[in-house]
Coordinates of C-alpha atoms and ligand atoms in Angstrom, one line a residue:
D1 CA 98.2 65.2 136.2
I2 CA 96.4 66.2 139.4
A3 CA 99.2 65.2 141.6
A4 CA 101.8 67.0 139.4
R5 CA 99.6 70.2 139.4
H6 CA 99.7 70.1 143.2
L7 CA 103.5 69.5 143.1
H8 CA 103.0 66.1 144.8
A9 CA 102.6 68.0 148.1
R10 CA 101.0 65.7 150.7
H11 CA 99.2 68.5 152.4
R12 CA 97.3 69.2 149.2
L13 CA 95.8 65.6 149.3
L14 CA 92.3 66.9 150.1
Q15 CA 92.4 69.3 147.2
M16 CA 93.5 66.4 144.9
L17 CA 90.8 64.2 146.1
R18 CA 88.2 67.0 145.6
E19 CA 89.3 67.2 142.0
V20 CA 88.9 63.5 141.4
Q21 CA 85.5 63.6 143.1
A22 CA 84.5 66.5 140.8
T23 CA 85.5 64.8 137.6
R24 CA 84.5 61.2 138.4
S25 CA 81.7 61.8 140.8
Y26 CA 83.6 59.6 143.3
V27 CA 87.1 58.7 144.4
P28 CA 87.7 55.2 143.0
E29 CA 89.9 52.6 144.6
E30 CA 92.6 53.1 141.9
A31 CA 92.8 56.8 142.7
I32 CA 93.3 56.0 146.4
Q33 CA 96.1 53.5 145.5
F34 CA 97.6 56.0 143.1
F35 CA 97.8 58.9 145.5
A36 CA 99.1 56.6 148.2
H37 CA 101.9 55.6 145.8
V38 CA 102.9 58.9 144.4
L39 CA 102.7 60.8 147.7
N40 CA 104.3 57.9 149.6
L41 CA 101.5 57.7 152.1
P42 CA 99.9 54.6 153.6
I43 CA 96.8 53.6 151.7
A44 CA 94.8 53.7 154.9
R45 CA 95.7 57.3 155.3
V46 CA 94.3 58.2 151.9
R47 CA 91.2 56.0 152.3
G48 CA 90.6 57.4 155.7
C49 CA 90.6 60.9 154.3
V50 CA 88.1 60.0 151.6
E51 CA 85.8 58.4 154.2
F52 CA 86.1 61.3 156.6
Y53 CA 84.7 64.1 154.5
S54 CA 81.0 64.0 153.5
F55 CA 81.5 65.5 150.0
L56 CA 84.0 62.7 149.1
H57 CA 82.6 59.3 148.2
T58 CA 84.0 55.8 147.4
T59 CA 81.1 54.9 145.2
P60 CA 79.7 56.9 142.2
R61 CA 77.2 59.7 142.7
G62 CA 74.7 60.6 140.1
Q63 CA 75.5 62.8 137.0
F64 CA 73.3 65.4 138.8
D65 CA 74.4 65.5 142.4
V66 CA 71.8 67.3 144.5
Y67 CA 72.1 68.2 148.2
F68 CA 69.4 70.0 150.2
S69 CA 70.6 72.0 153.2
D70 CA 69.1 70.5 156.3
S71 CA 69.5 72.8 159.3
V72 CA 66.6 73.4 161.7
T73 CA 65.7 76.7 160.0
D74 CA 65.9 75.1 156.5
R75 CA 63.3 72.6 157.7
M76 CA 61.2 75.4 159.0
A77 CA 61.3 76.9 155.5
G78 CA 60.2 73.6 154.0
S79 CA 63.5 72.1 152.9
Q80 CA 62.4 68.5 153.7
I81 CA 59.2 68.9 151.7
V82 CA 61.0 70.1 148.5
A83 CA 63.8 67.5 149.0
K84 CA 61.3 64.7 149.3
R85 CA 59.3 66.0 146.4
L86 CA 62.4 65.9 144.1
A87 CA 63.3 62.4 145.2
E88 CA 59.7 61.2 144.5
R89 CA 59.6 62.9 141.1
L90 CA 62.9 61.3 140.1
G91 CA 62.2 58.0 141.7
V92 CA 65.3 58.0 143.9
T93 CA 66.0 57.0 147.5
F94 CA 68.0 59.6 149.5
D95 CA 71.8 59.0 149.2
K96 CA 71.5 56.3 146.5
P97 CA 72.2 57.1 142.9
R98 CA 69.4 56.1 140.5
P99 CA 70.2 52.9 138.8
D100 CA 70.7 54.7 135.5
G101 CA 73.3 56.9 137.2
R102 CA 71.4 60.1 136.3
V103 CA 70.9 61.6 139.8
T104 CA 71.6 61.4 143.5
V105 CA 69.6 63.4 146.1
S106 CA 70.8 63.9 149.6
L107 CA 70.4 66.0 152.7
T108 CA 73.4 67.7 154.1
S109 CA 74.2 69.9 157.1
C110 CA 73.5 73.7 156.8
T111 CA 75.0 75.1 153.6
G112 CA 75.1 78.7 154.9
H113 CA 72.1 80.2 153.2
C114 CA 69.5 80.0 155.9
E115 CA 67.9 83.4 155.2
Q116 CA 67.3 82.3 151.6
A117 CA 66.1 78.8 152.4
P118 CA 65.2 76.2 151.2
A119 CA 68.7 76.1 149.7
G120 CA 71.2 73.5 148.6
L121 CA 73.8 72.5 146.1
V122 CA 73.6 70.9 142.6
N123 CA 77.0 69.8 141.2
G124 CA 78.6 72.2 143.6
R125 CA 76.5 75.2 142.7
V126 CA 74.3 76.9 145.3
F127 CA 70.6 77.2 144.7
T128 CA 68.3 79.3 147.0
R129 CA 64.6 79.8 147.6
M130 CA 63.6 76.4 146.2
T131 CA 59.9 76.0 145.7
E132 CA 57.7 73.1 144.7
A133 CA 57.1 74.7 141.3
R134 CA 60.9 74.9 140.8
I135 CA 61.3 71.3 141.9
E136 CA 58.9 70.2 139.1
K137 CA 61.1 72.1 136.6
M138 CA 64.3 70.8 138.2
A139 CA 63.1 67.2 137.9
S140 CA 62.3 67.8 134.2
L141 CA 65.7 69.4 133.5
I142 CA 67.5 66.5 135.1
E143 CA 65.4 63.9 133.2
H144 CA 66.3 65.8 129.9
R145 CA 70.0 66.0 130.9
V146 CA 70.1 69.8 130.6
P147 CA 73.5 70.9 132.0
V148 CA 73.3 72.9 135.2
S149 CA 75.0 75.8 133.5
E150 CA 71.8 76.1 131.4
W151 CA 69.3 76.1 134.3
P152 CA 67.5 79.3 135.2
A153 CA 70.0 81.8 136.5
D154 CA 67.7 83.2 139.2
W155 CA 67.7 79.8 141.0
F156 CA 71.4 80.4 141.7
H157 CA 71.0 84.0 142.8
V158 CA 72.5 84.6 146.3
D159 CA 71.5 87.9 148.0
D160 CA 74.0 89.4 150.4
G161 CA 71.2 89.5 153.0
I162 CA 72.6 92.6 154.8
R163 CA 69.8 94.2 156.9
E164 CA 71.8 96.5 159.2
R165 CA 75.3 97.9 158.7
G166 CA 77.6 99.0 161.4
I167 CA 81.2 100.2 161.5
T168 CA 82.5 97.0 159.9
L169 CA 80.2 96.7 156.9
D170 CA 80.4 100.5 156.4
T171 CA 84.2 100.4 156.1
F172 CA 85.8 99.6 152.8
I173 CA 89.6 99.9 152.8
P174 CA 91.2 101.0 149.5
P175 CA 93.4 98.0 148.6
G176 CA 96.7 98.2 150.4
E177 CA 95.9 101.2 152.5
A178 CA 95.6 99.2 155.8
I179 CA 99.0 97.6 155.1
R180 CA 100.6 100.9 154.3
T181 CA 99.2 102.5 157.4
A182 CA 100.4 99.6 159.5
L183 CA 103.9 99.8 157.9
A184 CA 104.0 103.6 158.3
R185 CA 103.0 103.4 162.0
G186 CA 105.3 100.5 162.5
L187 CA 104.2 96.8 162.8
P188 CA 104.8 96.6 166.6
A189 CA 102.8 99.8 167.1
T190 CA 100.1 98.3 165.0
L191 CA 100.1 95.2 167.2
D192 CA 99.6 97.6 170.1
E193 CA 96.6 99.1 168.3
V194 CA 95.0 95.7 167.8
E195 CA 95.6 94.9 171.5
H196 CA 94.2 98.3 172.7
S197 CA 91.1 97.9 170.5
G198 CA 89.9 95.0 172.7
L199 CA 89.1 92.9 169.6
Q200 CA 88.2 89.4 170.6
G201 CA 88.0 86.4 168.2
R202 CA 84.7 86.6 166.3
G203 CA 84.4 82.8 166.0
G204 CA 82.6 82.7 169.4
A205 CA 85.3 81.8 171.9
G206 CA 86.4 85.4 172.2
F207 CA 90.1 85.0 172.8
P208 CA 91.8 88.4 172.5
V209 CA 93.2 88.8 169.0
G210 CA 96.0 91.1 170.0
R211 CA 97.1 88.7 172.7
K212 CA 97.2 85.8 170.2
W213 CA 99.2 87.9 167.7
R214 CA 101.6 89.0 170.4
G215 CA 102.1 85.4 171.5
A216 CA 103.1 84.5 167.9
Y217 CA 105.2 87.7 167.5
E218 CA 107.3 86.6 170.5
M219 CA 107.9 83.1 169.1
K220 CA 111.1 82.4 167.2
G221 CA 111.2 80.4 163.9
T222 CA 108.8 79.8 161.0
H223 CA 105.2 81.2 161.2
Y224 CA 102.0 80.7 159.4
I225 CA 98.7 82.6 159.2
T226 CA 95.5 80.6 158.7
C227 CA 92.0 81.9 158.4
N228 CA 89.0 79.8 159.5
A229 CA 86.4 80.4 156.8
D230 CA 84.7 77.1 157.5
E231 CA 81.6 78.8 158.9
G232 CA 80.0 75.4 159.6
E233 CA 77.9 76.3 162.6
P234 CA 74.3 75.8 161.4
G235 CA 72.5 79.1 161.1
T236 CA 75.7 81.1 160.4
F237 CA 76.1 82.8 157.0
K238 CA 77.7 86.2 157.7
D239 CA 81.3 85.1 156.6
R240 CA 79.7 84.2 153.3
V241 CA 79.1 88.0 152.7
L242 CA 82.5 89.0 154.0
L243 CA 84.2 86.5 151.6
A244 CA 82.0 87.7 148.7
K245 CA 82.3 91.5 149.4
Y246 CA 85.1 92.1 151.8
A247 CA 87.8 89.8 150.5
D248 CA 90.3 92.7 150.3
E249 CA 89.8 93.5 154.0
L250 CA 90.2 89.9 154.9
F251 CA 93.4 89.5 152.9
E252 CA 94.7 92.8 154.2
G253 CA 94.2 91.6 157.8
M254 CA 96.0 88.3 157.1
T255 CA 98.8 90.1 155.4
I256 CA 99.4 92.5 158.3
A257 CA 99.5 89.6 160.7
G258 CA 101.9 87.8 158.4
L259 CA 104.3 90.8 158.1
L260 CA 104.1 91.3 161.8
V261 CA 105.3 87.8 162.7
G262 CA 107.5 87.2 159.7
A263 CA 105.2 84.5 158.1
K264 CA 105.8 83.9 154.4
K265 CA 102.6 82.0 153.8
G266 CA 99.0 82.0 154.8
Y267 CA 96.0 79.8 154.1
V268 CA 92.3 80.6 153.9
Y269 CA 90.3 77.5 154.8
V270 CA 87.0 77.9 152.9
R271 CA 84.1 75.5 153.6
G272 CA 83.4 73.2 150.7
E273 CA 79.8 74.6 150.4
Y274 CA 81.3 77.9 149.3
E275 CA 83.1 76.5 146.4
Y276 CA 81.1 78.8 144.1
M277 CA 83.1 81.8 145.6
M278 CA 86.5 80.4 144.6
E279 CA 86.7 82.2 141.3
G280 CA 86.0 85.6 142.9
L281 CA 88.4 85.0 145.7
Q282 CA 91.2 83.9 143.3
T283 CA 90.6 87.0 141.2
V284 CA 91.0 89.2 144.2
L285 CA 94.2 87.4 145.1
A286 CA 95.6 87.7 141.6
E287 CA 94.8 91.5 141.6
R288 CA 96.5 91.9 144.9
R289 CA 99.6 90.1 143.6
A290 CA 99.7 92.2 140.5
A291 CA 99.4 95.4 142.7
G292 CA 102.3 94.3 144.9
L293 CA 100.1 93.7 147.9
L294 CA 101.0 90.0 148.1
G295 CA 104.1 88.0 147.1
D296 CA 107.6 89.3 147.2
N297 CA 108.4 92.7 148.8
V298 CA 104.8 93.4 149.9
C299 CA 104.2 97.2 149.6
E300 CA 107.9 97.6 149.2
S301 CA 108.4 96.6 152.8
G302 CA 111.2 94.2 152.0
L303 CA 109.0 91.4 153.4
D304 CA 107.3 88.6 151.5
F305 CA 103.9 87.1 152.2
D306 CA 101.5 85.2 150.0
L307 CA 98.1 83.5 150.4
R308 CA 96.6 80.3 149.2
I309 CA 93.0 79.1 149.4
H310 CA 92.1 75.6 150.6
L311 CA 88.7 74.2 150.1
G312 CA 87.1 72.0 152.7
A313 CA 85.0 69.0 151.8
G314 CA 82.1 68.9 154.3
A315 CA 83.1 68.3 157.9
Y316 CA 81.7 70.5 160.7
V317 CA 84.4 69.5 163.1
C318 CA 87.0 71.3 160.9
G319 CA 85.6 74.5 162.3
E320 CA 87.6 73.5 165.4
Q321 CA 91.0 75.2 165.2
S322 CA 93.2 72.2 165.5
A323 CA 91.0 70.0 163.3
L324 CA 91.2 72.7 160.7
L325 CA 95.0 72.6 160.8
E326 CA 94.9 68.9 160.4
S327 CA 92.7 69.3 157.4
L328 CA 95.0 71.9 155.9
E329 CA 97.8 69.4 156.2
G330 CA 95.7 67.0 154.0
K331 CA 94.6 64.7 156.8
R332 CA 91.3 63.8 158.4
G333 CA 90.0 66.7 160.6
I334 CA 90.6 65.1 164.0
P335 CA 91.1 67.7 166.7
R336 CA 94.5 67.7 168.3
V337 CA 95.4 67.4 171.9
R338 CA 95.7 70.9 173.4
P339 CA 97.9 72.4 174.9
P340 CA 100.1 73.3 173.1
S341 CA 98.2 76.1 171.4
A342 CA 98.5 76.7 167.7
V343 CA 100.5 79.8 168.4
K344 CA 103.2 77.5 169.8
I345 CA 102.7 74.4 167.6
G346 CA 100.3 74.9 164.7
L347 CA 100.3 74.3 161.0
F348 CA 103.2 71.9 160.0
G349 CA 104.3 72.0 163.6
Q350 CA 105.1 75.8 163.4
S351 CA 103.8 78.8 165.2
T352 CA 100.4 79.8 163.7
I353 CA 98.0 82.6 164.0
N354 CA 94.5 81.3 163.3
N355 CA 91.6 83.7 163.3
N356 CA 88.2 83.7 161.6
V357 CA 87.1 85.9 158.7
E358 CA 85.4 88.6 160.7
S359 CA 88.4 88.9 163.1
F360 CA 90.8 89.5 160.3
V361 CA 88.5 91.9 158.6
Q362 CA 88.1 93.9 161.8
A363 CA 91.8 93.7 162.6
A364 CA 92.6 95.3 159.2
Q365 CA 90.1 98.0 159.8
I366 CA 91.6 98.7 163.2
A367 CA 95.1 98.8 161.6
W368 CA 93.7 101.4 159.2
K369 CA 91.4 103.5 161.5
G370 CA 92.9 103.0 164.9
A371 CA 91.9 101.2 168.1
E372 CA 89.6 104.0 169.5
W373 CA 87.4 104.0 166.4
F374 CA 86.6 100.3 167.2
S375 CA 86.6 100.3 171.0
S376 CA 84.2 103.2 171.3
H377 CA 81.5 100.7 170.3
G378 CA 80.2 97.8 172.3
E379 CA 80.4 97.3 176.0
A380 CA 83.2 97.3 178.6
K381 CA 84.2 93.7 178.3
S382 CA 83.1 93.1 174.7
R383 CA 84.3 95.8 172.4
G384 CA 83.1 96.6 169.0
T385 CA 80.3 95.3 166.8
K386 CA 79.3 91.7 165.9
L387 CA 77.9 90.4 162.7
L388 CA 74.8 88.3 163.4
S389 CA 73.1 85.9 161.0
V390 CA 69.5 85.9 161.9
A391 CA 67.1 83.2 160.5
G392 CA 63.9 81.4 161.5
D393 CA 60.6 82.9 162.6
C394 CA 61.2 86.6 162.0
M395 CA 59.9 89.0 159.4
R396 CA 63.4 90.2 158.3
P397 CA 66.0 87.4 158.4
G398 CA 69.5 88.4 157.3
I399 CA 72.7 89.9 158.5
Y400 CA 72.7 92.5 161.3
E401 CA 75.8 94.3 162.5
L402 CA 75.1 95.4 166.1
P403 CA 77.2 96.6 169.0
L404 CA 78.1 93.8 171.4
G405 CA 75.9 94.1 174.4
T406 CA 72.7 94.3 172.4
T407 CA 69.9 92.4 174.1
V408 CA 68.1 89.5 172.5
R409 CA 64.9 91.5 172.9
E410 CA 66.3 94.5 170.9
L411 CA 67.6 92.1 168.2
L412 CA 64.1 90.5 167.9
A413 CA 62.5 94.0 167.6
R414 CA 64.9 94.8 164.7
C415 CA 64.4 91.6 162.8
G416 CA 60.6 91.4 163.4
G417 CA 60.8 88.4 165.7
E418 CA 58.7 89.8 168.6
N419 CA 56.6 86.7 168.7
A420 CA 59.5 84.5 169.5
K421 CA 59.3 82.1 172.4
A422 CA 62.9 81.0 172.1
V423 CA 66.1 82.1 170.5
Q424 CA 69.1 79.8 169.9
V425 CA 72.2 82.0 170.2
G426 CA 75.4 80.6 168.7
G427 CA 73.9 77.6 166.8
P428 CA 73.4 74.1 168.1
A429 CA 76.6 74.5 170.2
G430 CA 75.3 77.7 171.7
T431 CA 72.6 78.7 174.2
C432 CA 68.9 78.4 173.9
V433 CA 67.0 81.2 175.8
G434 CA 63.3 81.5 176.5
R435 CA 61.2 84.6 176.9
D436 CA 62.2 85.2 180.5
E437 CA 65.8 85.6 179.3
F438 CA 65.3 88.0 176.4
D439 CA 67.0 90.8 178.3
R440 CA 70.3 88.9 178.2
R441 CA 73.0 90.4 176.1
V442 CA 74.8 89.1 173.0
S443 CA 78.3 89.6 174.2
Y444 CA 81.3 87.7 175.4
A445 CA 80.3 88.5 178.9
D446 CA 76.9 86.8 178.5
L447 CA 75.7 85.1 175.4
A448 CA 78.7 84.5 173.2
T449 CA 78.1 83.6 169.6
G450 CA 80.0 83.1 166.4
G451 CA 77.1 84.8 164.7
S452 CA 74.2 82.3 164.5
I453 CA 70.8 83.4 165.8
M454 CA 67.8 81.2 165.3
V455 CA 64.3 82.4 166.2
F456 CA 61.5 80.1 167.2
N457 CA 57.9 81.2 167.6
D458 CA 55.1 79.6 169.7
L459 CA 54.2 77.1 167.1
R460 CA 57.7 75.4 167.2
D461 CA 58.2 72.2 169.1
M462 CA 61.4 72.8 171.2
V463 CA 61.7 69.0 172.0
D464 CA 61.9 68.5 168.2
V465 CA 64.4 71.3 167.8
A466 CA 66.6 69.6 170.5
R467 CA 66.1 66.3 168.8
Q468 CA 67.3 67.7 165.4
F469 CA 70.4 69.2 167.1
A470 CA 71.1 65.8 168.8
H471 CA 71.0 64.1 165.4
F472 CA 73.3 66.8 164.0
F473 CA 76.0 66.2 166.6
A474 CA 75.7 62.4 166.4
H475 CA 76.3 62.8 162.6
E476 CA 79.2 65.3 162.9
S477 CA 81.1 63.7 165.8
C478 CA 84.5 62.7 164.3
G479 CA 84.5 59.5 166.3
F480 CA 87.9 60.0 167.9
C481 CA 86.9 59.9 171.5
T482 CA 84.4 57.6 173.2
P483 CA 82.5 60.1 175.3
C484 CA 81.5 62.0 172.2
R485 CA 81.3 59.2 169.7
V486 CA 79.1 57.0 171.9
G487 CA 77.5 59.8 174.0
T488 CA 76.1 61.7 171.0
Q489 CA 74.6 58.5 169.6
M490 CA 73.0 57.8 173.0
L491 CA 71.7 61.4 173.3
K492 CA 70.2 61.0 169.8
H493 CA 68.5 57.8 170.8
Y494 CA 67.0 59.4 174.0
A495 CA 66.0 62.5 172.1
D496 CA 64.1 60.3 169.6
K497 CA 62.5 58.2 172.3
I498 CA 61.3 61.3 174.2
A499 CA 60.2 63.2 171.1
D500 CA 58.3 60.1 169.9
G501 CA 56.3 60.0 173.2
Q502 CA 58.1 56.8 174.4
G503 CA 60.2 58.5 177.1
T504 CA 59.8 58.3 180.9
K505 CA 60.9 60.5 183.8
R506 CA 63.8 58.1 184.2
D507 CA 64.9 58.8 180.6
L508 CA 65.0 62.5 181.4
E509 CA 67.3 61.8 184.4
Q510 CA 69.4 59.6 182.1
V511 CA 69.7 62.4 179.6
R512 CA 70.8 64.9 182.3
S513 CA 73.5 62.6 183.6
L514 CA 74.6 61.6 180.1
C515 CA 74.9 65.3 179.1
D516 CA 77.1 66.0 182.1
F517 CA 79.3 63.1 181.1
V518 CA 79.6 64.1 177.4
K519 CA 80.3 67.7 178.3
G520 CA 82.8 66.8 180.9
Y521 CA 84.9 64.1 179.2
S522 CA 84.9 64.9 175.5
H523 CA 88.1 65.7 173.8
C524 CA 87.1 68.9 171.9
G525 CA 84.5 71.7 171.8
L526 CA 82.1 69.6 169.7
G527 CA 81.5 67.1 172.4
E528 CA 81.6 69.7 175.1
T529 CA 78.8 71.7 173.6
A530 CA 76.7 68.9 171.9
P531 CA 74.4 68.5 174.9
N532 CA 73.7 72.3 175.3
T533 CA 70.3 72.5 173.6
L534 CA 68.9 69.4 175.3
L535 CA 69.9 70.9 178.7
D536 CA 68.7 74.4 177.9
T537 CA 65.3 73.3 176.5
M538 CA 64.7 70.9 179.4
K539 CA 65.3 73.9 181.7
S540 CA 63.3 76.5 179.8
F541 CA 60.5 74.4 178.4
P542 CA 59.9 71.6 181.0
E543 CA 56.2 71.4 180.1
E544 CA 57.1 70.5 176.5
Y545 CA 59.0 67.5 177.8
S546 CA 56.7 66.4 180.6
S547 CA 53.7 66.5 178.3
R548 CA 55.5 63.9 176.0
L549 CA 56.4 61.5 178.8
L550 CA 54.5 58.2 179.4
A551 CA 52.6 58.9 182.5
E552 CA 51.9 55.3 183.5
A553 CA 55.5 54.0 183.3
D554 CA 58.7 54.7 185.1
F555 CA 60.7 52.6 182.8
V556 CA 60.3 51.5 179.2
P557 CA 63.0 49.1 177.9
D558 CA 64.8 50.4 174.9
F559 CA 64.6 47.1 173.1
D560 CA 63.2 43.6 173.4
L561 CA 66.1 41.4 174.6
D562 CA 64.4 38.1 173.8
A563 CA 63.6 39.3 170.3
S564 CA 67.1 40.6 169.7
V565 CA 68.7 37.2 170.4
T566 CA 66.2 35.1 168.4
E567 CA 68.5 34.9 165.4
S568 CA 71.5 33.8 167.6
R569 CA 69.4 31.1 169.2
A570 CA 68.4 29.8 165.8
L571 CA 72.0 29.8 164.6
T572 CA 73.3 28.0 167.7
G573 CA 70.2 25.7 167.9
R574 CA 69.8 26.6 171.6
Q575 CA 66.3 26.7 172.8
D576 CA 66.8 25.2 176.2
Q577 CA 65.8 26.4 179.6
L578 CA 69.1 28.0 180.5
D579 CA 69.0 30.1 177.4
Q580 CA 65.8 31.9 178.3
I581 CA 65.9 35.4 179.6
H582 CA 63.7 36.0 182.7
S583 CA 62.7 39.6 183.4
D584 CA 61.9 38.6 187.0
Ligands
SF4_601 FE1 85.9 64.0 167.8 FE2 83.7 64.5 169.3 FE3 85.9 63.7 170.4 FE4 85.8 66.2 169.3 S1 84.7 65.5 171.1 S2 87.5 64.7 169.1 S3 84.4 65.7 167.6 S4 84.7 62.5 168.9

């Protein structure tokens, strides 16, 4: 049934597996064999896909499947305390279903609700602002098998979290008007407008959107439009609001790009954690089709373009453009070798424009209101405004739309974070700045960010923050290349050793050199940025590291070699002189 509903299309494998997971609580071996057979795929390819995504499982989960969001700011809001309390109350170990199959409790990477933490998911539904009192009630509801649909509705309430609006959040386009304006102006002239606006990719890398679109426009052959709505960078949650409230603007931007380059199809890749938004997004798509804004002959232009939504399944690396395209093709999200760029060889081997949600929304607004309206904001080399997701130690966490070029100090004043000692700009992959750098600017010319801003006050332990990020990258590395696969594990090990007070000066030197290696030789952006926070915090907070080091030792072995070979000695019966290890 599932395969037929998806027209036996191989690229929809991930969607099929998600449906099996939702109905069975896992993907059993017979399902793997079945899909391999009907889709004519190697079994290893299907199994590899299941094992790659953290929301797919090869063994059953509980009837109630609970995940707690576990980013640094979630922990600061007490996520680990409530997660442990629930596990204790229900008598479960993390990640293991209770023997009666009733429940599983797990931690997962950031679910994108940091300003309403502690947050998480139960059977795919997002809960926010979890408290210990609610945990008591949740445990009881689970014990009494009360369906999640009958749980208190306010547990599932998600605020939009908007604190400050700028030109983007203040602009609502009447459905179809940006497309009609673009058609009336002429699509090539609209491309000129997008170029002249200076809009740069809002995912953080800042590649000029107009230049990307022009590159695709000049390519012959089939084209696709894809939107990165994966928003997996811990601490980022502003695309959540754009998807919930500005879906028309997003679809309008994708449609204009599609009509411009002659694409017939586009895909929105929505992170699995935002599954609860699917119904709303599908409704908007259906309304737009009914209004002639998608499908055949869009706005009577004689051009066809339609959109489809693809749901991820929990893999941070799929935020990387080429990994996202692999995932859209129904494969594991392993980043591709680049060049060529996606504009040349992208989805299904064809020219593809891939932008994130904010970029498409702003491109639609530029198409409607013109380049000057946008470029009169921001600074010379970073035009326009940026949506920032602010969380952590501040009085007013939430979404702030500010002109690019705003200083960290000004942002802190707006969000009530004046007591900060450090700000992480751009999530774990970004830059950590201390007080003496608060006059730096959030812009592509200085501190680039996809939107994540985490605030830390004097009480926070920056070595521990760096340790948590090291764990995050070791967990999220896709394992494809050795420098990242092994390097992130080694960085995690050293971060633990130092944070636990067992590190030496020599370990710090090892970390520096390992960071250089991982940054320099990794295959994709994940590995290239994984060491950032360790390096930044060692530079900005050297006293927090030096106070943790063992003063009396220059070198502490990482493990006891004699002890580690005891078992082998017993198995081989060797206890002779030659077998002994001499440290001298
Ligand atoms: Fe995978 Fe890391 Fe290599 Fe990127 S750098 S391809 S995430 S192993």
